[in-house]
mmCIF file of C-alpha atoms in Angstrom:
data_model
loop_
_atom_site.group_PDB
_atom_site.id
_atom_site.type_symbol
_atom_site.label_atom_id
_atom_site.label_comp_id
_atom_site.label_asym_id
_atom_site.label_seq_id
_atom_site.Cartn_x
_atom_site.Cartn_y
_atom_site.Cartn_z
ATOM 1 C CA VAL A 7 12.654 15.945 -2.587
ATOM 2 C CA LEU A 8 13.574 12.449 -1.384
ATOM 3 C CA SER A 9 14.691 11.610 -4.912
ATOM 4 C CA ILE A 10 16.981 14.666 -5.024
ATOM 5 C CA VAL A 11 18.481 13.948 -1.588
ATOM 6 C CA PHE A 12 19.044 10.205 -1.906
ATOM 7 C CA SER A 13 19.565 9.592 -5.632
ATOM 8 C CA ALA A 14 20.516 12.973 -7.139
ATOM 9 C CA TRP A 15 17.074 13.012 -8.824
ATOM 10 C CA ASN A 16 17.609 9.758 -10.660
ATOM 11 C CA PHE A 17 14.379 9.359 -12.640
ATOM 12 C CA THR A 18 14.812 5.580 -12.762
ATOM 13 C CA TYR A 19 13.895 5.312 -9.097
ATOM 14 C CA LEU A 20 10.812 7.456 -9.678
ATOM 15 C CA MET A 21 9.769 4.949 -12.362
ATOM 16 C CA TYR A 22 10.337 2.059 -9.952
ATOM 17 C CA PHE A 23 8.167 3.901 -7.434
ATOM 18 C CA GLY A 24 5.462 4.051 -10.111
ATOM 19 C CA TRP A 25 5.524 0.233 -10.269
ATOM 20 C CA VAL A 26 5.124 0.163 -6.476
ATOM 21 C CA LEU A 27 2.061 2.420 -6.727
ATOM 22 C CA VAL A 28 0.510 0.213 -9.433
ATOM 23 C CA SER A 29 1.144 -2.831 -7.247
ATOM 24 C CA ILE A 30 -0.613 -1.103 -4.335
ATOM 25 C CA SER A 31 -3.625 -0.483 -6.611
ATOM 26 C CA VAL A 32 -3.668 -4.138 -7.678
ATOM 27 C CA PHE A 33 -3.384 -5.367 -4.079
ATOM 28 C CA VAL A 34 -6.216 -3.091 -2.907
ATOM 29 C CA THR A 35 -8.336 -4.340 -5.819
ATOM 30 C CA PHE A 36 -7.616 -7.898 -4.664
ATOM 31 C CA LEU A 37 -8.821 -7.025 -1.147
ATOM 32 C CA ILE A 38 -12.047 -5.521 -2.514
ATOM 33 C CA VAL A 39 -12.713 -8.551 -4.751
ATOM 34 C CA LYS A 40 -12.010 -10.902 -1.839
ATOM 35 C CA LYS A 41 -14.478 -9.017 0.358
ATOM 36 C CA THR A 42 -17.253 -8.556 -2.207
ATOM 37 C CA PHE A 43 -17.114 -11.518 -4.622
ATOM 38 C CA PRO A 44 -14.670 -14.173 -3.319
ATOM 39 C CA GLN A 45 -16.285 -16.729 -5.678
ATOM 40 C CA ILE A 46 -14.717 -15.001 -8.694
ATOM 41 C CA LEU A 47 -11.271 -14.319 -7.240
ATOM 42 C CA TRP A 48 -9.700 -15.672 -10.452
ATOM 43 C CA ILE A 49 -10.770 -12.428 -12.105
ATOM 44 C CA MET A 50 -7.654 -10.832 -10.615
ATOM 45 C CA ILE A 51 -5.724 -12.330 -13.560
ATOM 46 C CA PRO A 52 -7.343 -10.153 -16.283
ATOM 47 C CA ILE A 53 -7.576 -7.238 -13.817
ATOM 48 C CA SER A 54 -3.827 -7.376 -13.222
ATOM 49 C CA ALA A 55 -3.240 -7.632 -16.973
ATOM 50 C CA ILE A 56 -5.204 -4.405 -17.486
ATOM 51 C CA MET A 57 -3.545 -2.494 -14.646
ATOM 52 C CA TYR A 58 0.034 -3.530 -15.511
ATOM 53 C CA SER A 59 -0.507 -3.053 -19.264
ATOM 54 C CA PRO A 60 2.459 -1.452 -21.095
ATOM 55 C CA ILE A 61 -0.068 0.617 -23.048
ATOM 56 C CA GLN A 62 0.671 3.064 -20.187
ATOM 57 C CA TYR A 63 4.271 3.264 -21.430
ATOM 58 C CA GLU A 64 4.383 7.052 -20.993
ATOM 59 C CA ASN A 65 3.766 6.668 -17.268
ATOM 60 C CA PHE A 66 6.221 3.787 -16.910
ATOM 61 C CA LEU A 67 8.962 5.645 -18.832
ATOM 62 C CA TRP A 68 8.400 9.169 -17.510
ATOM 63 C CA GLY A 69 9.533 9.695 -13.911
ATOM 64 C CA PHE A 70 7.217 12.628 -13.201
ATOM 65 C CA ALA A 71 4.155 10.828 -14.580
ATOM 66 C CA SER A 72 5.108 7.612 -12.755
ATOM 67 C CA VAL A 73 4.693 9.460 -9.469
ATOM 68 C CA GLN A 74 1.842 11.832 -10.318
ATOM 69 C CA LEU A 75 -0.601 9.710 -12.296
ATOM 70 C CA PHE A 76 0.012 6.419 -10.499
ATOM 71 C CA MET A 77 -0.308 8.338 -7.214
ATOM 72 C CA ILE A 78 -3.778 9.511 -8.266
ATOM 73 C CA SER A 79 -4.727 5.964 -9.253
ATOM 74 C CA ALA A 80 -3.437 4.338 -6.051
ATOM 75 C CA THR A 81 -5.081 6.884 -3.740
ATOM 76 C CA VAL A 82 -8.420 6.597 -5.578
ATOM 77 C CA PHE A 83 -8.362 2.814 -5.073
ATOM 78 C CA LEU A 84 -7.358 3.250 -1.424
ATOM 79 C CA SER A 85 -9.984 5.914 -0.753
ATOM 80 C CA ILE A 86 -12.761 3.728 -2.221
ATOM 81 C CA TYR A 87 -11.505 0.797 -0.131
ATOM 82 C CA PHE A 88 -11.546 2.815 3.117
ATOM 83 C CA LEU A 89 -14.908 4.421 2.330
ATOM 84 C CA ASN A 90 -16.465 0.988 2.125
ATOM 85 C CA LYS A 91 -14.887 -0.015 5.453
ATOM 86 C CA ILE A 92 -16.527 2.807 7.431
ATOM 87 C CA ASN A 93 -19.536 0.585 8.141
ATOM 88 C CA SER A 94 -17.332 -1.695 10.245
ATOM 89 C CA ASN A 95 -15.277 1.060 11.886
ATOM 90 C CA ARG A 96 -16.081 4.785 11.752
ATOM 91 C CA PHE A 97 -12.385 5.774 11.911
ATOM 92 C CA PHE A 98 -11.773 4.440 8.402
ATOM 93 C CA ILE A 99 -13.096 7.787 7.196
ATOM 94 C CA LEU A 100 -9.776 9.385 8.235
ATOM 95 C CA PRO A 101 -7.509 7.432 5.840
ATOM 96 C CA ALA A 102 -10.216 7.846 3.172
ATOM 97 C CA ILE A 103 -9.983 11.631 3.607
ATOM 98 C CA CYS A 104 -6.160 11.572 3.580
ATOM 99 C CA CYS A 105 -6.123 9.573 0.338
ATOM 100 C CA GLY A 106 -8.708 11.946 -1.142
ATOM 101 C CA ILE A 107 -6.524 14.956 -0.352
ATOM 102 C CA ILE A 108 -3.428 13.366 -1.923
ATOM 103 C CA SER A 109 -5.457 12.331 -4.960
ATOM 104 C CA SER A 110 -7.010 15.798 -5.379
ATOM 105 C CA PHE A 111 -3.732 17.691 -5.361
ATOM 106 C CA SER A 112 -1.879 15.171 -7.509
ATOM 107 C CA GLY A 113 -4.088 15.940 -10.513
ATOM 108 C CA VAL A 114 -7.504 17.246 -11.504
ATOM 109 C CA THR A 115 -8.976 13.770 -12.114
ATOM 110 C CA GLY A 116 -8.349 12.923 -8.466
ATOM 111 C CA ILE A 117 -10.871 15.470 -7.213
ATOM 112 C CA GLY A 118 -13.732 13.267 -8.419
ATOM 113 C CA ILE A 119 -13.308 11.055 -5.331
ATOM 114 C CA TRP A 120 -15.094 13.666 -3.186
ATOM 115 C CA PHE A 121 -18.275 13.309 -5.252
ATOM 116 C CA LEU A 122 -18.008 9.504 -5.343
ATOM 117 C CA GLY A 123 -17.615 9.256 -1.578
ATOM 118 C CA PHE A 124 -21.196 10.350 -0.946
ATOM 119 C CA TYR A 125 -22.501 7.259 -2.766
ATOM 120 C CA SER A 126 -21.109 4.726 -0.290
ATOM 121 C CA ILE A 127 -21.690 6.927 2.780
ATOM 122 C CA LEU A 128 -25.376 7.473 1.952
ATOM 123 C CA LEU A 129 -25.882 3.720 1.614
ATOM 124 C CA GLN A 130 -24.016 2.655 4.755
ATOM 125 C CA VAL A 131 -25.968 1.421 7.764
ATOM 126 C CA ARG A 132 -23.929 2.649 10.726
ATOM 127 C CA TRP A 133 -22.564 6.149 11.532
ATOM 128 C CA LYS A 134 -24.174 7.551 8.388
ATOM 129 C CA LYS A 135 -24.992 11.036 9.721
ATOM 130 C CA SER A 136 -21.615 11.770 11.321
ATOM 131 C CA SER A 137 -19.699 10.348 8.332
ATOM 132 C CA LEU A 138 -21.819 12.398 5.939
ATOM 133 C CA ILE A 139 -21.172 15.639 7.856
ATOM 134 C CA ILE A 140 -17.405 15.046 8.065
ATOM 135 C CA TRP A 141 -17.144 14.066 4.390
ATOM 136 C CA ALA A 142 -19.282 17.033 3.273
ATOM 137 C CA ILE A 143 -17.155 19.528 5.242
ATOM 138 C CA CYS A 144 -13.932 18.077 3.804
ATOM 139 C CA SER A 145 -15.372 17.973 0.273
ATOM 140 C CA ILE A 146 -16.472 21.610 0.359
ATOM 141 C CA SER A 147 -13.148 22.699 1.860
ATOM 142 C CA ILE A 148 -10.989 20.821 -0.652
ATOM 143 C CA CYS A 149 -13.079 21.865 -3.662
ATOM 144 C CA THR A 150 -13.004 25.506 -2.503
ATOM 145 C CA ILE A 151 -9.220 25.460 -2.097
ATOM 146 C CA PHE A 152 -8.840 23.686 -5.434
ATOM 147 C CA SER A 153 -11.065 26.225 -7.214
ATOM 148 C CA PHE A 154 -9.245 29.146 -5.587
ATOM 149 C CA LEU A 155 -5.835 27.832 -6.665
ATOM 150 C CA TYR A 156 -6.749 27.063 -10.256
ATOM 151 C CA SER A 157 -9.653 29.374 -11.157
ATOM 152 C CA ASN A 158 -7.303 31.871 -12.840
ATOM 153 C CA ASN A 159 -6.314 29.202 -15.360
ATOM 154 C CA SER A 160 -9.854 28.313 -16.354
ATOM 155 C CA THR A 161 -10.584 28.328 -20.096
ATOM 156 C CA LEU A 162 -13.911 26.525 -20.130
ATOM 157 C CA GLU A 163 -16.260 29.383 -21.046
ATOM 158 C CA GLY A 164 -18.878 28.252 -23.529
ATOM 159 C CA LYS A 165 -17.232 24.894 -24.046
ATOM 160 C CA PHE A 166 -20.019 22.788 -22.556
ATOM 161 C CA THR A 167 -22.695 23.808 -25.023
ATOM 162 C CA THR A 168 -20.544 24.095 -28.147
ATOM 163 C CA ASP A 169 -18.242 21.094 -27.884
ATOM 164 C CA ILE A 170 -18.745 18.797 -24.922
ATOM 165 C CA LEU A 171 -22.501 18.233 -25.247
ATOM 166 C CA SER A 172 -22.277 17.795 -29.001
ATOM 167 C CA ILE A 173 -22.431 14.461 -30.831
ATOM 168 C CA SER A 174 -18.656 14.610 -31.295
ATOM 169 C CA GLY A 175 -18.202 15.218 -27.570
ATOM 170 C CA ILE A 176 -20.325 12.204 -26.602
ATOM 171 C CA LYS A 177 -18.493 10.077 -29.160
ATOM 172 C CA TYR A 178 -15.155 11.261 -27.763
ATOM 173 C CA PHE A 179 -16.301 10.305 -24.253
ATOM 174 C CA ILE A 180 -17.315 6.750 -25.261
ATOM 175 C CA LEU A 181 -14.037 6.274 -27.121
ATOM 176 C CA TYR A 182 -12.188 7.433 -24.009
ATOM 177 C CA LEU A 183 -13.781 4.734 -21.818
ATOM 178 C CA SER A 184 -12.432 1.974 -24.062
ATOM 179 C CA HIS A 185 -8.949 3.497 -24.339
ATOM 180 C CA GLY A 186 -6.213 1.123 -23.234
ATOM 181 C CA ILE A 187 -7.883 -2.097 -24.378
ATOM 182 C CA ALA A 188 -9.617 -1.160 -27.645
ATOM 183 C CA LEU A 189 -7.062 0.809 -29.667
ATOM 184 C CA LYS A 190 -7.839 0.222 -33.332
ATOM 185 C CA PHE A 191 -11.004 0.427 -35.440
ATOM 186 C CA GLU A 192 -13.422 3.060 -34.245
ATOM 187 C CA LEU A 193 -16.456 0.747 -34.388
ATOM 188 C CA ILE A 194 -14.844 -1.728 -31.960
ATOM 189 C CA ARG A 195 -13.831 1.115 -29.658
ATOM 190 C CA LEU A 196 -17.387 2.490 -29.657
ATOM 191 C CA ILE A 197 -18.891 -0.956 -28.948
ATOM 192 C CA VAL A 198 -16.485 -1.636 -26.081
ATOM 193 C CA GLY A 199 -16.976 1.854 -24.649
ATOM 194 C CA SER A 200 -20.762 1.504 -24.815
ATOM 195 C CA ILE A 201 -20.655 -1.873 -23.043
ATOM 196 C CA ILE A 202 -18.451 -0.418 -20.303
ATOM 197 C CA LEU A 203 -20.695 2.625 -19.828
ATOM 198 C CA SER A 204 -23.942 0.609 -19.728
ATOM 199 C CA SER A 205 -22.495 -1.996 -17.326
ATOM 200 C CA ILE A 206 -21.711 0.753 -14.813
ATOM 201 C CA ILE A 207 -24.676 3.098 -15.258
ATOM 202 C CA GLY A 208 -27.199 0.239 -15.663
ATOM 203 C CA PRO A 209 -26.774 -1.272 -12.163
ATOM 204 C CA LEU A 210 -26.602 2.223 -10.652
ATOM 205 C CA ILE A 211 -29.974 3.196 -12.175
ATOM 206 C CA TYR A 212 -31.458 -0.197 -11.237
ATOM 207 C CA PHE A 213 -30.522 0.191 -7.567
ATOM 208 C CA VAL A 214 -31.802 3.774 -7.500
ATOM 209 C CA ILE A 215 -35.175 2.691 -8.936
ATOM 210 C CA LYS A 216 -35.416 -0.228 -6.517
ATOM 211 C CA ARG A 217 -34.403 2.101 -3.661
ATOM 212 C CA ASN A 218 -32.039 -0.487 -2.299
ATOM 213 C CA THR A 219 -28.709 -1.871 -3.302
ATOM 214 C CA ASN A 220 -26.506 -4.899 -3.051
ATOM 215 C CA HIS A 221 -23.654 -3.455 -0.986
ATOM 216 C CA LYS A 222 -21.174 -5.726 -2.722
ATOM 217 C CA PHE A 223 -21.592 -3.676 -5.895
ATOM 218 C CA ILE A 224 -20.999 -0.269 -4.241
ATOM 219 C CA PRO A 225 -17.163 -0.120 -4.512
ATOM 220 C CA TRP A 226 -17.287 -1.310 -8.127
ATOM 221 C CA ILE A 227 -19.908 1.239 -9.138
ATOM 222 C CA GLN A 228 -17.769 3.892 -7.394
ATOM 223 C CA LEU A 229 -14.671 2.731 -9.264
ATOM 224 C CA GLY A 230 -16.579 2.781 -12.556
ATOM 225 C CA LEU A 231 -17.841 6.281 -11.835
ATOM 226 C CA ALA A 232 -14.233 7.326 -11.095
ATOM 227 C CA GLY A 233 -13.361 6.275 -14.653
ATOM 228 C CA ILE A 234 -16.376 8.154 -16.006
ATOM 229 C CA PHE A 235 -15.403 11.275 -14.020
ATOM 230 C CA SER A 236 -11.865 11.082 -15.390
ATOM 231 C CA GLY A 237 -13.328 10.887 -18.893
ATOM 232 C CA GLY A 238 -15.423 13.968 -18.208
ATOM 233 C CA PHE A 239 -12.466 15.946 -16.862
ATOM 234 C CA THR A 240 -10.332 14.890 -19.817
ATOM 235 C CA LEU A 241 -13.108 15.841 -22.224
ATOM 236 C CA ILE A 242 -13.316 19.313 -20.677
ATOM 237 C CA GLY A 243 -9.591 19.923 -20.789
ATOM 238 C CA ARG A 244 -8.453 18.102 -23.920
ATOM 239 C CA PHE A 245 -11.395 17.926 -26.325
ATOM 240 C CA THR A 246 -10.352 18.556 -29.918
ATOM 241 C CA ASP A 247 -11.871 15.940 -32.161
ATOM 242 C CA ALA A 248 -13.825 12.717 -31.666
ATOM 243 C CA ASN A 249 -11.317 10.761 -33.742
ATOM 244 C CA VAL A 250 -8.382 11.791 -31.547
ATOM 245 C CA GLN A 251 -5.841 9.130 -30.629
ATOM 246 C CA PHE A 252 -5.691 9.390 -26.849
ATOM 247 C CA VAL A 253 -2.267 9.637 -25.290
ATOM 248 C CA SER A 254 -0.821 6.648 -23.478
ATOM 249 C CA ARG A 255 -0.984 8.110 -19.972
ATOM 250 C CA TYR A 256 -4.808 8.277 -19.968
ATOM 251 C CA SER A 257 -4.896 4.463 -19.812
ATOM 252 C CA THR A 258 -4.141 4.625 -16.092
ATOM 253 C CA PHE A 259 -7.534 6.250 -15.462
ATOM 254 C CA THR A 260 -9.562 4.331 -18.039
ATOM 255 C CA ALA A 261 -8.499 1.184 -16.161
ATOM 256 C CA PHE A 262 -10.959 2.311 -13.434
ATOM 257 C CA ASP A 263 -14.066 1.822 -15.550
ATOM 258 C CA GLN A 264 -12.678 -1.243 -17.366
ATOM 259 C CA VAL A 265 -11.895 -3.125 -14.149
ATOM 260 C CA ALA A 266 -15.235 -2.124 -12.622
ATOM 261 C CA SER A 267 -17.136 -3.205 -15.738
ATOM 262 C CA LEU A 268 -15.355 -6.566 -15.835
ATOM 263 C CA VAL A 269 -16.174 -7.313 -12.191
ATOM 264 C CA ILE A 270 -19.807 -6.162 -12.458
ATOM 265 C CA ILE A 271 -20.481 -8.183 -15.626
ATOM 266 C CA THR A 272 -18.791 -11.275 -14.158
ATOM 267 C CA ALA A 273 -20.654 -11.020 -10.840
ATOM 268 C CA ILE A 274 -24.042 -10.556 -12.510
ATOM 269 C CA THR A 275 -23.348 -13.444 -14.884
ATOM 270 C CA TYR A 276 -22.348 -15.646 -11.932
ATOM 271 C CA PHE A 277 -25.519 -14.842 -9.974
ATOM 272 C CA ILE A 278 -27.728 -15.458 -13.015
ATOM 273 C CA TYR A 279 -25.914 -18.752 -13.624
ATOM 274 C CA LEU A 280 -26.673 -19.911 -10.052
ATOM 275 C CA LYS A 281 -30.370 -19.045 -10.379
ATOM 276 C CA ILE A 282 -30.905 -20.736 -13.752
ATOM 277 C CA THR A 283 -32.135 -24.306 -13.445
ATOM 278 C CA SER A 284 -32.144 -25.231 -17.130
ATOM 279 C CA LYS A 285 -28.887 -26.898 -18.195
ATOM 280 C CA THR A 286 -29.315 -25.617 -21.762
ATOM 281 C CA ARG A 287 -29.608 -22.019 -20.615
ATOM 282 C CA LYS A 288 -26.601 -22.482 -18.351
ATOM 283 C CA LYS A 289 -24.545 -23.713 -21.304
ATOM 284 C CA ILE A 290 -25.665 -20.756 -23.462
ATOM 285 C CA LEU A 291 -24.843 -18.274 -20.698
ATOM 286 C CA LYS A 292 -21.451 -19.886 -20.141
ATOM 287 C CA LYS A 293 -20.639 -19.740 -23.856
ATOM 288 C CA ILE A 294 -21.636 -16.078 -24.099
ATOM 289 C CA TYR A 295 -19.446 -15.198 -21.130
ATOM 290 C CA LEU A 296 -16.497 -17.206 -22.495
ATOM 291 C CA ILE A 297 -16.825 -15.327 -25.803
ATOM 292 C CA ILE A 298 -16.690 -12.022 -23.877
ATOM 293 C CA ILE A 299 -13.579 -13.148 -21.975
ATOM 294 C CA PHE A 300 -11.957 -14.370 -25.207
ATOM 295 C CA CYS A 301 -12.598 -11.003 -26.897
ATOM 296 C CA LEU A 302 -11.212 -9.220 -23.820
ATOM 297 C CA MET A 303 -8.018 -11.297 -23.932
ATOM 298 C CA ILE A 304 -7.565 -10.501 -27.639
ATOM 299 C CA LEU A 305 -7.944 -6.800 -26.853
ATOM 300 C CA ILE A 306 -5.482 -7.019 -23.934
ATOM 301 C CA ILE A 307 -2.907 -8.895 -26.055
ATOM 302 C CA SER A 308 -3.132 -6.245 -28.782
ATOM 303 C CA ALA A 309 -2.766 -3.518 -26.128
ATOM 304 C CA TYR A 310 0.388 -5.215 -24.836
ATOM 305 C CA TYR A 311 1.804 -5.428 -28.354
ATOM 306 C CA PHE A 312 1.126 -1.790 -29.236
ATOM 307 C CA GLY A 313 2.184 -0.597 -25.784
ATOM 308 C CA TYR A 314 5.511 -2.414 -25.990
ATOM 309 C CA THR A 315 6.333 -1.352 -29.559
ATOM 310 C CA HIS A 316 5.296 2.278 -29.029
ATOM 311 C CA GLY A 317 7.156 2.306 -25.718
ATOM 312 C CA GLN A 318 10.325 1.136 -27.474
ATOM 313 C CA GLN A 319 9.965 3.943 -30.029
ATOM 314 C CA TRP A 320 9.355 6.487 -27.277
ATOM 315 C CA LYS A 321 12.400 5.277 -25.358
ATOM 316 C CA THR A 322 14.567 5.457 -28.487
ATOM 317 C CA MET A 323 13.542 9.089 -29.085
ATOM 318 C CA ASN A 324 14.339 10.004 -25.498
ATOM 319 C CA ASP A 325 17.732 8.247 -25.713
ATOM 320 C CA LYS A 326 18.610 10.398 -28.739
ATOM 321 C CA PHE A 327 17.536 13.505 -26.856
ATOM 322 C CA LEU A 328 19.654 12.490 -23.847
ATOM 323 C CA GLY A 329 22.646 11.885 -26.130
ATOM 324 C CA CYS A 330 22.316 15.478 -27.321
ATOM 325 C CA LEU A 331 22.133 16.812 -23.749
ATOM 326 C CA LEU A 332 25.294 14.953 -22.758
ATOM 327 C CA ASN A 333 27.242 16.344 -25.746
ATOM 328 C CA PRO A 334 28.534 19.787 -24.674
ATOM 329 C CA ILE A 335 29.091 20.777 -28.296
ATOM 330 C CA PHE A 336 25.349 21.463 -28.539
ATOM 331 C CA GLU A 337 25.326 23.635 -25.363
ATOM 332 C CA PHE A 338 22.003 22.141 -24.214
ATOM 333 C CA LYS A 339 20.263 23.574 -27.323
ATOM 334 C CA CYS A 340 18.572 20.251 -27.984
ATOM 335 C CA VAL A 341 15.332 19.586 -29.832
ATOM 336 C CA HIS A 342 13.346 16.465 -29.036
ATOM 337 C CA PRO A 343 12.919 14.097 -32.034
ATOM 338 C CA ASN A 344 9.164 14.223 -31.429
ATOM 339 C CA ASN A 345 8.024 17.569 -32.850
ATOM 340 C CA LEU A 346 5.172 17.629 -30.324
ATOM 341 C CA SER A 347 7.664 17.730 -27.424
ATOM 342 C CA ASN A 348 9.852 20.667 -28.416
ATOM 343 C CA PHE A 349 10.687 22.108 -25.034
ATOM 344 C CA HIS A 350 14.220 23.050 -26.068
ATOM 345 C CA ASN A 351 13.946 26.584 -24.677
ATOM 346 C CA ASN A 352 13.217 25.208 -21.208
ATOM 347 C CA VAL A 353 15.987 22.656 -21.606
ATOM 348 C CA TYR A 354 18.476 25.338 -22.604
ATOM 349 C CA LYS A 355 17.429 27.412 -19.581
ATOM 350 C CA TYR A 356 17.291 24.755 -16.875
ATOM 351 C CA ALA A 357 19.651 21.955 -17.948
ATOM 352 C CA PRO A 358 22.749 24.005 -16.995
ATOM 353 C CA ILE A 359 21.281 24.421 -13.503
ATOM 354 C CA LEU A 360 20.916 20.652 -13.127
ATOM 355 C CA TYR A 361 24.481 20.268 -14.326
ATOM 356 C CA GLU A 362 25.793 22.823 -11.825
ATOM 357 C CA LEU A 363 23.885 21.149 -8.965
ATOM 358 C CA ASN A 364 25.299 17.745 -9.995
ATOM 359 C CA LEU A 365 21.834 16.267 -10.484
ATOM 360 C CA GLU A 366 20.670 13.690 -13.020
ATOM 361 C CA PRO A 367 21.090 13.233 -15.908
ATOM 362 C CA PHE A 368 24.473 14.909 -15.326
ATOM 363 C CA HIS A 369 25.275 13.433 -11.891
ATOM 364 C CA ASN A 370 28.990 12.602 -11.632
ATOM 365 C CA LYS A 371 29.395 12.942 -15.405
ATOM 366 C CA ILE A 372 32.256 14.920 -16.923
ATOM 367 C CA LEU A 373 30.983 16.338 -20.193
ATOM 368 C CA VAL A 374 33.774 16.036 -22.700
ATOM 369 C CA PRO A 375 33.158 17.578 -26.157
ATOM 370 C CA THR A 376 32.700 14.949 -28.830
ATOM 371 C CA SER A 377 32.257 15.244 -32.561
ATOM 372 C CA ILE A 378 28.898 16.056 -34.069
ATOM 373 C CA PRO A 379 27.614 12.647 -35.251
ATOM 374 C CA LEU A 380 26.513 13.788 -38.727
ATOM 375 C CA LEU A 381 29.940 15.313 -39.412
ATOM 376 C CA ASP A 382 31.621 11.984 -38.708
ATOM 377 C CA GLN A 383 32.095 10.165 -42.004
ATOM 378 C CA LYS A 384 31.399 6.729 -40.527
ATOM 379 C CA GLU A 385 27.922 7.976 -39.479
ATOM 380 C CA TRP A 386 26.919 9.134 -42.966
ATOM 381 C CA LYS A 387 25.329 5.796 -43.768
ATOM 382 C CA ASN A 388 22.897 6.389 -40.872
ATOM 383 C CA MET A 389 21.646 9.734 -42.179
ATOM 384 C CA GLU A 390 17.917 9.964 -42.840
#
């Protein structure tokens, strides 16, 4: 609504707002690292590289997704941050609830925060009972409303046993966790996904068995579980084949588990390094960790390359589509160059309304008929 009022629904500003939301997520991550493991604050460099990665080009170049998906991401980070502040001040549960509500109704993956919240509340020392009651009431209420709104669209009957719990389903899930950093070669993607999954689930199981926990790990385990939840929701809604090439926009949510895994592995390595007295073992441990970081940087660099090149291709296709829309000869009967995005019937129906309301992409534009490019002789050399 603000975009329509102040910028005639200029999608560019929505994309800029997406960058603001990513920056909020990065800043909140910095605050959590500073509070939990200030000794490894340098880790914000690879974390920022993951969270700003152009492999999310769909979200950066799609105004609607820039708001929706980055809104889910930012509010999940904020909610986890506030949940882990309740121990110092009970009123932090209020902004945690507000962020949870925004996250839940921005997209289905955001609803996972209500399950994750119980983890930190159950392990807090002060105001546990009251916080637990308030969070439980809000969780039940939000999940009930969510189910009531969307139950009519459910198409999950029989899917759990036939597809999701199959070998292909598990393989799909592991591949999902590595999406955004490991893009090529299925074996590498499976290895990276397995490392990420074990680095999150391993400490969680360890603390459950020991019946205590290092509270510094709680927000990172929660963040990792948020990535795992998003993988589960995606698997339920989008499962087709284990070899599927995941779409770019999922990278925003897989960053949860990747960032969490990186911090957990680094923190554990650091603590082991401090406890080891043998210089030889310290050197071996340092070399192993440096190899891991080197491999991670290679993966991030490749993600940047593919994200940038694919983003350029995506932008070029959309520019061609826009050129068609702004040529009144075609009467809005435009087909997107990507056969998977043929929404021309909707475009034909709604584009004239945007034009009449003087909204983008037609704001203050006088559509003057021009020649059809392929009928212009000078364009023949460009025919494919």
